XYZ file of C-alpha atoms in Angstrom:
724
model
C 15.360 29.170 23.864
C 14.518 25.943 22.500
C 13.629 24.755 19.256
C 11.349 22.482 18.561
C 10.317 19.995 15.134
C 7.707 22.187 14.280
C 9.485 25.498 14.899
C 12.168 23.493 12.713
C 9.310 22.490 11.480
C 8.355 19.319 11.038
C 6.408 17.249 7.767
C 4.567 13.844 7.620
C 3.629 12.879 4.341
C 3.364 8.811 3.602
C 4.547 9.507 -0.160
C 7.550 9.733 -0.906
C 10.214 9.420 -4.124
C 13.393 9.992 -5.176
C 15.035 12.373 -5.135
C 18.210 15.262 -4.652
C 19.406 16.310 -1.425
C 19.641 19.814 -1.558
C 20.290 22.481 2.370
C 18.758 21.243 5.966
C 18.092 24.946 7.546
C 21.562 25.759 5.500
C 23.997 22.659 5.273
C 25.022 20.873 2.903
C 23.860 18.103 1.389
C 24.647 16.446 -1.623
C 23.012 16.685 -5.361
C 21.802 14.584 -7.210
C 24.499 12.663 -9.229
C 24.883 13.740 -13.076
C 22.822 15.865 -15.186
C 20.288 15.750 -14.373
C 19.745 17.854 -11.682
C 15.893 16.687 -11.107
C 16.287 12.860 -12.061
C 13.016 11.869 -10.643
C 10.845 13.743 -12.950
C 8.605 10.970 -13.651
C 6.494 11.409 -10.050
C 7.585 15.452 -11.022
C 10.470 16.759 -9.194
C 11.862 19.659 -9.883
C 8.355 21.388 -11.226
C 6.184 23.758 -8.897
C 5.147 21.875 -5.572
C 2.020 22.967 -6.843
C 1.379 20.500 -10.381
C 2.324 17.256 -8.687
C 0.555 14.626 -7.652
C 0.740 13.711 -4.136
C -2.202 11.670 -2.056
C -0.869 11.030 0.836
C 0.807 13.074 3.265
C 2.355 12.393 7.287
C 5.022 14.498 8.091
C 5.895 18.029 7.607
C 8.788 20.867 9.192
C 9.832 23.638 8.323
C 14.032 24.580 8.584
C 14.100 28.440 9.277
C 14.971 29.507 5.980
C 11.257 28.355 4.561
C 11.703 25.213 3.439
C 9.488 22.709 3.775
C 10.208 19.201 4.015
C 7.192 16.381 3.777
C 7.102 12.304 4.401
C 5.514 12.039 0.913
C 4.306 8.140 2.793
C 2.541 7.274 -0.811
C 5.476 6.793 -2.680
C 7.464 6.131 0.926
C 9.875 8.940 0.659
C 10.798 12.389 1.910
C 10.616 15.610 -0.052
C 11.404 19.471 0.179
C 9.969 22.213 -1.454
C 11.713 24.938 -1.414
C 11.148 28.428 -1.218
C 10.598 28.877 -4.626
C 7.792 25.782 -4.578
C 9.839 22.978 -6.603
C 8.916 19.653 -5.314
C 12.248 17.296 -4.807
C 13.018 14.067 -2.920
C 15.951 14.601 -0.417
C 15.348 10.017 1.052
C 13.708 7.078 -0.181
C 14.540 4.965 -3.219
C 10.414 5.129 -3.742
C 10.409 0.530 -2.446
C 8.979 -0.080 0.722
C 10.733 -1.691 3.394
C 14.417 -1.881 5.201
C 17.275 -1.167 3.932
C 20.688 1.972 3.101
C 21.530 2.149 6.460
C 24.855 4.707 6.229
C 24.598 5.483 2.538
C 23.546 8.418 0.237
C 19.318 8.682 1.408
C 18.100 8.544 -1.685
C 19.176 5.192 -1.953
C 16.993 4.087 0.873
C 14.469 1.994 1.537
C 11.175 3.429 3.978
C 7.884 1.776 5.199
C 5.580 4.339 5.190
C 7.825 7.564 6.585
C 5.731 9.987 8.752
C 6.369 12.883 11.760
C 9.993 14.865 11.260
C 11.895 17.072 12.847
C 14.980 18.981 11.855
C 16.952 19.608 15.009
C 19.975 23.219 15.726
C 22.673 21.117 12.977
C 20.817 20.436 9.674
C 19.957 16.469 10.482
C 16.430 16.391 9.650
C 15.145 13.007 11.268
C 12.267 10.376 10.663
C 9.373 9.007 12.134
C 9.989 5.438 9.026
C 6.624 4.378 11.474
C 6.334 0.422 9.663
C 10.434 -0.038 10.309
C 9.681 0.614 13.500
C 12.738 2.094 13.651
C 13.478 6.468 13.780
C 16.677 7.127 11.166
C 18.600 10.329 10.641
C 19.289 11.970 7.464
C 22.509 14.081 7.542
C 23.770 17.361 6.413
C 25.855 15.190 3.563
C 22.855 13.174 2.750
C 23.972 9.845 4.973
C 20.826 7.692 6.384
C 21.521 6.086 10.165
C 18.663 3.829 13.083
C 19.359 6.623 16.080
C 16.217 4.547 17.476
C 14.221 0.540 17.155
C 15.158 -2.824 16.235
C 12.596 -2.729 13.738
C 10.915 -4.640 16.062
C 6.951 -3.894 16.768
C 7.264 -4.364 20.350
C 8.180 -2.175 23.746
C 11.911 -2.534 25.299
C 14.515 -1.048 26.419
C 14.497 1.913 28.464
C 17.513 2.860 30.308
C 19.568 1.797 26.824
C 21.132 2.235 23.270
C 18.198 3.644 21.835
C 19.024 1.874 18.525
C 18.553 -1.890 20.670
C 15.295 -0.037 22.072
C 12.034 -1.568 20.746
C 9.347 0.702 19.437
C 6.078 0.587 18.075
C 4.741 1.900 14.859
C 5.872 5.432 15.903
C 4.197 8.248 14.345
C 5.975 11.682 15.332
C 8.739 12.895 16.056
C 10.195 17.199 18.100
C 14.182 18.005 18.128
C 14.356 20.359 21.128
C 17.368 22.795 21.473
C 19.959 21.071 23.953
C 19.461 17.618 21.113
C 17.941 15.116 22.678
C 15.102 13.887 20.927
C 11.226 13.158 21.651
C 9.552 10.328 20.066
C 5.749 9.741 19.760
C 5.439 6.157 19.791
C 2.179 5.698 19.076
C 1.225 1.895 19.610
C 3.303 1.784 22.584
C 1.162 4.218 24.364
C 3.794 6.736 25.327
C 5.637 9.066 24.885
C 9.579 8.400 24.874
C 12.917 9.995 24.724
C 15.827 10.330 23.213
C 18.935 11.939 25.003
C 22.034 13.233 23.607
C 23.615 10.358 24.697
C 21.673 8.469 22.041
C 20.474 6.745 25.709
C 16.205 5.491 25.528
C 13.769 7.014 28.202
C 9.457 7.049 28.900
C 9.238 10.267 29.241
C 5.043 10.010 29.334
C 2.648 7.218 29.515
C 2.071 3.491 30.932
C 1.109 1.914 28.088
C -2.058 0.737 28.620
C -4.508 2.392 26.095
C -6.877 4.390 28.175
C -7.072 7.218 30.000
C -5.741 8.917 33.202
C -2.916 10.250 35.586
C -3.797 14.565 34.928
C -1.792 16.293 37.738
C 0.336 14.138 38.644
C 3.775 12.274 37.281
C 3.217 11.576 33.249
C 4.954 8.608 33.503
C 2.287 7.319 35.641
C -0.042 8.629 33.479
C -2.621 7.083 29.960
C -2.288 7.794 27.111
C -4.276 6.353 24.100
C -2.689 6.359 21.066
C -0.541 10.009 20.790
C 0.411 11.331 17.488
C 1.743 14.142 16.595
C 3.446 16.361 19.450
C 5.119 19.821 19.264
C 7.007 22.039 22.525
C 6.895 25.363 22.793
C 9.748 28.312 23.872
C 9.678 27.469 27.234
C 9.837 23.393 26.370
C 6.424 22.118 27.223
C 5.858 19.423 24.977
C 2.221 18.844 24.166
C 0.407 15.597 22.171
C -2.294 15.192 20.360
C -4.059 12.123 22.569
C -6.006 10.835 19.835
C -8.252 8.062 20.895
C -8.841 10.147 24.252
C -9.891 12.709 22.061
C -7.538 15.300 24.374
C -4.487 17.536 23.750
C -1.832 16.587 27.260
C 0.850 18.965 28.694
C 3.407 18.016 30.387
C 5.145 20.729 31.506
C 8.808 20.933 32.586
C 8.678 19.680 36.567
C 7.040 16.128 34.171
C 3.266 17.108 35.683
C 0.532 15.515 32.941
C -2.723 17.952 32.195
C -5.384 18.144 29.532
C -5.317 21.240 27.677
C -7.993 20.382 25.627
C -10.820 18.221 24.664
C -13.667 16.827 27.121
C -13.522 13.047 26.119
C -16.533 13.448 23.508
C -15.756 12.341 19.472
C -17.899 14.990 18.956
C -17.731 19.126 17.926
C -18.556 21.358 20.606
C -17.027 24.014 22.550
C -15.865 27.211 20.007
C -15.176 30.674 22.429
C -15.167 28.444 25.952
C -12.864 27.441 27.945
C -11.711 24.442 25.666
C -10.965 21.885 27.981
C -15.283 21.425 28.033
C -14.771 21.675 24.201
C -15.083 18.556 22.167
C -12.554 16.573 19.307
C -12.502 14.142 16.934
C -9.764 12.055 16.938
C -6.759 15.164 16.911
C -4.182 14.171 14.815
C -1.764 16.950 15.564
C -0.318 20.408 17.614
C 2.185 22.950 16.744
C 2.278 26.207 19.432
C 2.787 29.572 18.097
C 6.049 31.751 19.648
C 3.133 33.710 21.186
C 1.845 30.233 23.032
C -1.580 29.749 21.093
C -1.987 25.757 20.473
C -3.003 24.764 16.818
C -5.029 21.754 16.607
C -5.095 18.714 13.472
C -8.849 18.110 14.890
C -9.124 16.102 12.254
C -12.687 14.010 12.287
C -14.044 17.058 12.240
C -12.180 18.469 9.506
C -11.124 21.864 11.045
C -7.864 23.781 12.583
C -8.227 24.927 16.175
C -7.112 27.392 18.970
C -6.196 28.009 22.138
C -4.742 30.864 23.301
C -2.812 31.278 26.199
C -6.189 31.767 28.484
C -7.641 28.476 27.590
C -10.052 29.744 25.145
C -11.516 26.932 22.213
C -12.167 29.001 18.562
C -11.954 27.509 15.551
C -9.247 28.936 12.844
C -10.027 26.801 9.769
C -12.512 24.467 8.719
C -16.403 24.613 8.377
C -16.272 21.077 8.607
C -18.014 19.561 5.156
C -15.179 18.158 3.676
C -16.258 19.199 -0.063
C -13.111 21.582 -1.826
C -13.777 24.873 -2.566
C -10.243 26.482 -3.242
C -7.879 28.471 -1.052
C -10.191 31.198 0.286
C -9.649 34.612 1.195
C -11.307 33.807 4.739
C -9.281 29.994 6.324
C -12.402 29.827 8.532
C -14.538 29.718 5.738
C -11.638 27.297 3.930
C -12.644 23.299 3.572
C -10.655 20.642 4.657
C -10.983 16.885 4.352
C -9.367 15.708 7.586
C -6.483 17.553 8.270
C -3.414 15.116 9.501
C -0.297 17.042 10.323
C 1.172 20.828 11.293
C 3.695 22.975 11.762
C 4.865 26.371 11.694
C 6.577 28.286 8.898
C 9.090 31.146 10.565
C 7.184 33.950 7.606
C 4.415 33.560 10.858
C 2.009 31.437 9.126
C 0.623 26.764 9.940
C 1.558 24.257 7.637
C -1.657 21.791 6.897
C -1.440 18.567 5.029
C -5.141 18.741 3.808
C -4.672 14.892 3.936
C -8.217 13.909 1.836
C -7.579 17.098 0.523
C -4.311 15.272 -1.065
C -2.749 18.868 -0.895
C -0.334 20.756 1.498
C -1.936 24.042 2.486
C -1.293 27.388 4.548
C -2.960 29.774 6.167
C -1.599 33.118 7.367
C -2.104 33.701 10.604
C -2.289 37.749 10.641
C -4.615 37.781 7.993
C -6.214 34.447 7.232
C -5.741 34.270 3.506
C -5.803 30.443 2.076
C -2.762 29.053 0.187
C -1.595 25.569 -1.239
C 1.924 24.716 -1.218
C 1.979 21.103 -2.805
C -0.561 19.105 -4.505
C -2.816 19.173 -7.402
C -6.035 17.463 -5.460
C -5.014 14.198 -7.868
C -4.012 11.396 -5.840
C -2.327 8.431 -7.214
C -3.539 5.502 -5.817
C -1.590 3.143 -3.517
C 1.840 3.125 -4.348
C 0.756 3.628 -9.054
C 3.009 5.822 -11.364
C 6.051 4.545 -8.999
C 8.658 1.196 -7.962
C 5.863 -1.970 -8.007
C 8.162 -3.381 -4.604
C 6.152 0.626 -3.023
C 2.500 -0.433 -3.552
C -0.215 -2.051 -2.151
C -1.769 -4.819 -3.010
C -4.428 -7.056 -1.183
C -4.854 -10.537 -2.800
C -3.777 -10.628 -6.724
C -4.793 -13.077 -8.324
C -4.636 -13.790 -11.835
C -1.786 -12.400 -13.791
C -0.831 -12.683 -17.668
C 2.320 -10.749 -19.912
C 1.743 -9.006 -23.544
C 3.366 -7.916 -26.323
C 5.448 -4.983 -24.805
C 5.831 -7.504 -21.874
C 4.373 -5.783 -19.138
C 3.119 -7.941 -16.123
C -0.837 -7.385 -15.998
C -3.013 -9.005 -12.700
C -6.426 -8.892 -10.395
C -5.398 -6.869 -7.706
C -8.695 -8.676 -6.492
C -9.255 -7.523 -3.261
C -8.763 -3.701 -4.606
C -11.131 -4.682 -7.767
C -9.018 -3.737 -10.546
C -6.193 -4.464 -12.622
C -2.584 -2.889 -13.202
C 0.253 -3.845 -14.893
C 3.716 -3.323 -14.516
C 5.900 -2.298 -16.707
C 9.622 -2.502 -17.619
C 11.063 -0.436 -15.807
C 9.291 -2.059 -13.131
C 6.602 0.470 -12.453
C 2.921 -0.422 -11.354
C -0.254 1.638 -12.126
C -3.431 0.394 -12.647
C -4.621 -0.858 -16.125
C -8.780 -0.756 -15.603
C -10.721 -0.270 -12.925
C -12.594 2.615 -11.014
C -12.302 1.043 -7.882
C -15.927 0.664 -7.446
C -17.095 -2.332 -6.770
C -19.167 -2.925 -9.585
C -20.047 -4.829 -13.166
C -20.648 -1.287 -14.213
C -18.984 0.243 -17.184
C -19.116 -2.401 -20.137
C -19.501 -0.406 -24.249
C -17.126 1.927 -22.251
C -13.369 2.676 -21.557
C -11.540 0.969 -18.646
C -10.585 3.869 -16.490
C -14.304 4.407 -16.121
C -15.352 0.835 -15.519
C -16.730 -0.856 -12.286
C -14.614 -4.846 -11.597
C -16.210 -7.081 -9.468
C -12.915 -9.521 -7.300
C -11.307 -9.780 -10.391
C -9.795 -13.402 -10.521
C -7.802 -15.089 -12.867
C -6.914 -13.560 -16.108
C -5.409 -14.857 -19.420
C -3.300 -11.977 -22.387
C -4.336 -13.042 -25.862
C -1.667 -12.811 -29.143
C -3.373 -9.960 -30.319
C -3.120 -7.621 -26.451
C -6.688 -8.572 -25.405
C -7.061 -9.031 -22.094
C -10.389 -11.715 -20.917
C -10.773 -12.132 -17.067
C -13.586 -13.296 -14.993
C -15.637 -11.756 -12.417
C -18.888 -12.834 -10.366
C -22.195 -12.266 -10.506
C -23.836 -13.616 -7.377
C -23.390 -17.233 -7.246
C -22.117 -16.933 -10.458
C -19.348 -15.878 -12.519
C -18.517 -15.012 -16.262
C -15.964 -13.037 -18.667
C -15.048 -9.642 -19.879
C -13.193 -8.908 -21.884
C -10.861 -5.331 -22.777
C -9.790 -5.271 -26.702
C -6.421 -3.102 -27.295
C -8.575 -0.276 -27.325
C -8.481 0.015 -24.046
C -12.885 -0.649 -24.520
C -14.629 -3.463 -21.758
C -17.423 -5.459 -22.797
C -18.785 -8.261 -20.803
C -17.769 -11.904 -23.376
C -18.436 -14.926 -21.078
C -21.798 -16.150 -19.253
C -24.875 -14.239 -18.478
C -24.839 -14.138 -14.947
C -27.316 -16.815 -14.312
C -26.313 -20.393 -12.268
C -26.302 -22.957 -14.911
C -24.882 -25.235 -17.603
C -26.902 -24.327 -20.494
C -26.322 -22.333 -24.212
C -23.816 -24.772 -26.043
C -24.189 -23.410 -30.126
C -24.227 -20.173 -29.239
C -23.172 -17.051 -28.537
C -21.413 -17.326 -24.684
C -23.026 -13.885 -23.461
C -25.985 -16.118 -23.240
C -25.104 -18.962 -22.116
C -25.358 -19.705 -18.050
C -21.541 -20.868 -16.586
C -21.232 -22.128 -12.791
C -18.233 -20.797 -11.012
C -15.489 -20.282 -13.703
C -12.448 -20.727 -12.330
C -9.102 -20.218 -14.636
C -9.314 -19.578 -18.037
C -6.422 -19.350 -20.930
C -5.525 -19.023 -25.226
C -4.867 -20.712 -27.852
C -2.710 -19.434 -31.093
C -6.619 -19.490 -33.051
C -8.444 -16.817 -30.240
C -10.259 -19.469 -28.276
C -10.922 -18.805 -25.338
C -11.189 -22.073 -22.987
C -13.332 -21.411 -19.187
C -12.583 -24.250 -16.104
C -16.272 -25.035 -15.080
C -15.111 -25.842 -11.443
C -19.149 -26.085 -10.667
C -20.237 -28.043 -13.518
C -17.401 -29.977 -13.770
C -16.892 -28.919 -17.072
C -14.154 -27.485 -19.771
C -16.034 -25.001 -22.064
C -14.453 -23.034 -25.062
C -15.364 -19.392 -26.805
C -14.642 -20.002 -30.499
C -13.353 -16.986 -32.342
C -16.519 -16.070 -33.648
C -18.069 -16.164 -29.960
C -19.625 -19.537 -30.459
C -19.744 -21.664 -27.024
C -19.277 -25.779 -26.627
C -18.628 -27.539 -24.591
C -15.219 -29.473 -24.717
C -14.827 -33.066 -24.429
C -17.821 -34.187 -22.415
C -18.593 -37.902 -23.719
C -14.259 -38.426 -21.719
C -14.863 -35.980 -18.559
C -18.086 -37.919 -18.450
C -16.309 -41.425 -17.592
C -14.363 -39.904 -15.753
C -16.739 -41.467 -12.567
C -14.470 -43.371 -9.783
C -13.005 -40.246 -9.645
C -14.126 -36.771 -7.487
C -13.352 -33.975 -9.841
C -12.681 -30.627 -9.306
C -11.043 -28.882 -12.390
C -8.718 -25.674 -11.433
C -6.551 -24.617 -13.729
C -5.818 -24.580 -17.604
C -2.999 -23.869 -19.978
C -3.055 -25.135 -23.585
C 0.916 -25.824 -25.188
C 2.217 -25.382 -28.310
C 0.665 -28.628 -29.685
C -3.251 -27.587 -28.820
C -3.494 -29.924 -26.157
C -5.156 -28.735 -22.843
C -3.479 -30.055 -20.112
C -6.691 -29.570 -16.598
C -5.815 -29.194 -12.674
C -7.618 -31.752 -10.900
C -7.991 -29.974 -6.936
C -10.075 -32.594 -6.438
C -8.861 -35.988 -7.639
C -5.054 -34.482 -6.866
C -4.044 -35.323 -10.215
C -3.395 -33.900 -13.866
C -5.735 -34.273 -16.955
C -4.490 -34.447 -20.575
C -7.333 -33.765 -22.770
C -5.835 -34.672 -26.760
C -6.171 -33.074 -30.109
C -8.731 -35.279 -29.579
C -10.332 -34.446 -26.904
C -9.012 -37.585 -25.335
C -8.813 -37.505 -21.814
C -6.370 -39.516 -19.690
C -3.627 -38.734 -16.310
C -0.960 -36.741 -16.840
C 0.947 -36.637 -13.440
C -0.888 -37.590 -10.173
C -1.545 -40.499 -8.763
C -4.063 -39.731 -6.792
C -2.463 -39.546 -2.985
C -3.159 -35.815 -1.131
C 0.274 -35.658 -0.691
C 4.170 -33.762 -2.054
C 5.924 -37.238 -3.144
C 7.925 -37.716 -5.695
C 10.027 -35.013 -6.332
C 12.833 -36.402 -9.153
C 10.895 -38.844 -10.378
C 8.377 -39.919 -12.775
C 5.515 -37.328 -12.573
C 2.943 -39.790 -13.105
C 4.356 -41.801 -9.774
C 4.349 -38.342 -7.474
C 2.102 -36.687 -4.937
C 0.303 -33.172 -6.615
C -2.100 -32.363 -2.945
C -3.855 -29.982 -4.854
C -2.828 -29.083 -8.052
C -3.607 -25.596 -9.299
C -2.803 -22.853 -11.798
C -0.793 -24.823 -14.810
C 1.834 -22.352 -17.391
C 4.386 -23.281 -19.990
C 7.417 -22.322 -19.882
C 9.603 -21.614 -22.579
C 11.090 -25.311 -23.172
C 7.568 -26.976 -23.151
C 8.067 -27.757 -19.157
C 4.297 -27.993 -17.625
C 4.974 -25.131 -14.678
C 2.415 -25.963 -11.223
C 1.516 -23.566 -8.835
C 0.285 -26.065 -5.671
C -1.448 -23.833 -3.288
C -2.527 -25.524 0.299
C 1.264 -26.824 0.041
C 3.198 -23.126 -1.192
C 5.431 -24.283 -3.599
C 5.694 -24.549 -7.816
C 6.386 -27.755 -8.885
C 7.167 -28.504 -12.848
C 6.388 -31.364 -15.183
C 9.354 -31.836 -17.578
C 9.864 -32.584 -21.053
C 11.107 -35.918 -19.652
C 8.231 -36.382 -17.667
C 10.094 -35.533 -14.280
C 8.430 -33.725 -11.850
C 10.515 -31.578 -10.336
C 10.931 -28.854 -6.933
C 10.929 -25.052 -8.345
C 10.062 -22.547 -5.482
C 8.486 -22.797 -2.213
C 9.874 -24.783 1.319
C 6.319 -26.454 2.193
C 6.127 -24.204 4.829
C 3.948 -20.939 4.628
C 5.417 -17.574 4.998
C 7.682 -15.280 3.123
C 10.975 -15.227 3.054
C 14.067 -15.525 -0.016
C 13.951 -12.296 -1.664
C 17.299 -12.308 -3.335
C 18.142 -15.902 -3.157
C 16.855 -20.209 -4.248
C 13.625 -19.780 -4.732
C 13.460 -23.604 -3.264
C 14.440 -22.076 -0.546
C 11.570 -18.732 -0.164
C 8.631 -19.311 1.088
C 5.981 -18.585 -1.032
C 1.891 -18.021 1.420
C 0.016 -19.876 -1.748
C 0.697 -19.058 -4.830
C -1.513 -18.834 -7.425
C -1.313 -18.390 -10.834
C 1.415 -17.836 -12.936
C 3.141 -16.430 -17.050
C 6.588 -15.743 -17.939
C 8.256 -13.473 -20.074
C 9.206 -13.755 -23.164
C 13.432 -13.810 -21.590
C 12.276 -17.056 -19.391
C 11.283 -15.969 -16.213
C 8.337 -16.749 -14.072
C 6.166 -14.198 -12.805
C 3.360 -15.348 -10.455
C 0.670 -14.051 -7.522
C 2.577 -15.280 -4.255
C -1.152 -14.339 -3.058
C -1.079 -14.728 0.256
C 2.242 -12.690 0.914
C 0.030 -10.202 -0.787
C 2.703 -9.530 -3.548
C 3.638 -9.996 -7.235
C 7.360 -12.546 -7.662
C 9.071 -13.345 -10.020
C 12.115 -16.321 -10.827
C 14.483 -16.242 -12.568
C 16.044 -18.301 -15.114
C 18.862 -19.357 -12.838
C 16.102 -19.715 -10.364
C 16.675 -16.842 -8.210
C 13.402 -15.107 -6.543
C 12.601 -11.837 -5.616
C 9.049 -9.403 -5.359
C 8.472 -7.352 -8.493
C 4.799 -5.465 -6.098
C 3.439 -5.634 -3.491
C 4.620 -5.528 0.533
C 4.297 -5.862 3.605
C 1.746 -2.949 3.396
C -1.615 -4.603 2.696
C -5.014 -3.862 2.201
C -7.170 -2.107 0.177
C -9.081 0.581 2.945
C -6.608 3.407 3.174
C -6.122 5.432 6.228
C -6.705 8.653 4.781
C -8.523 8.009 1.643
C -12.756 7.692 2.088
C -14.299 4.623 2.603
C -17.666 3.377 2.674
C -16.686 1.551 5.629
C -13.747 1.788 9.022
C -13.199 -0.323 11.625
C -11.518 1.886 13.781
C -8.591 -0.951 15.332
C -5.381 0.443 15.597
C -2.585 -1.754 15.800
């Protein structure tokens, strides 16, 4: 008897969290250590699965006992829903990355886990998609890599699978003989790992095209294949997503189309499946009677091809507004259904991806039920470890009195924070781009590309927001209310002596606050430093002295204030650091004006500082400089010497766990210190928040290699299909 990943029950998700390893197909896997059976209660472990927030799930599998496994992509974990409906974590520490092989699965690191399958021995296989690997969790709870080197490439056929290259593997199926089939999505192939660990290609020449029907499958073309399944006879079915078809490879290796006419459309019910239209089918599942079920994703339907080849819709009406669990599946709405699996109780398990639920359909009565997910969603890693979250161009950064690291996730139109446990949450912003919501709660306000920010001693937050060619400053008070603080939104240079909210500004580049609550704004366009006092009145600082600097190109960029109230401004135009004393006298504090990186170890006044950016003071009164275009951080100590702190000067990402001076940075932007002397900075173009501890060791505290603010599976206003 063939036992495939859908029959032994394959499951895909993308949001996993840590948890407890239980039984796979009756085989023993160790439970969590310690007295608490559910160590990850904060993400829902130990609760009814229907009460838990899931967001994106990319894989699903079901064992013979009826336990459901999902790859929780949004949490980079694999989770289990037992027969009583209780959810736990069986693999993954929640961080995005690669690590943990040959150790406990709960301590391992995954990166967008996708397709799942179980073999006859109860081993669980995971398509660790963005790690370009296939990993196995054995019945003892140990994780190992069984295929893939981690390099997104093609190669290795005929040799050991662990030395072969994969390219975004998306789904898996296990047969009853111990062979593992891989949907090697971006290699446009289906590959097989035999019982000796040798990998071969069984379908596809590698070009994203259509062709080859009625001939050998190895000579055919696929176009970004996703889900795969095997029937009881060993025929392989492929959701050939890019070709809007479902293909079949028989036991003789001959490929044919069994559903779809290539059109991205909905049509063809009650007629031959090969003349019907599909819209980006993402998964297939074959039941014991030979019925083929298709996740017709963009049509928001589940469709069935019976053994006679006739196509019908069994679930979904084409609309995506959630209408609950209906007694009749054909009247129930779906929103981008993604993956499927058969349950031994005669049910079809469906990942209703953008309704953020896992659902079941009784194949006899067609009654619907939700088995996991409460319909709510996390925002790109919220509620989990910071390194499991996606960021895009994090910019401003600050710290509050409780030690929370607050930063602007610029392209996500949100302010987010990392708590002292390292977990990340959204602090402000609904996710919609705009400047609405003043006077109301921050959770309902829209933000518009929030940039540099600062937190005052009372935990009020100030951040920069653009409006047309100008910028202004918004404020979040300690009650969670958002208001406009400075700037009318009109480009100009007026308003001194009056309310800051009525004044006009140019491009505000940075801001700082002193101990008395005065807020200082760097107006790049007008080449001025302006101050908003505690009454909200705006004035221009050191105007006379700035105007005397006529021999140089002034572009004020970053700003910081020391404990004595002296103001320091990075002048990226002249490659110098300026100092404004308490008498508003302006002097050059560092930099020769040479557009170069030079002078480390010597006097800062004699150093070359190429386009200095963000500034901050350390606990010892040292001035730290983020050199965005040099991809380095330097500091000026109390003796006036300039020293190298972080970055090799070559743009890139590397070095975590080692000396910051040997790490690669990419456009470090703004910085802040905590009370323990740790320096946090937005490594902007690496889409990460990083930390340098007092010993000079660098690490990442938020963000990973999965950038972007458009998550596959979530509704967006603009979508460009350009699959890698």
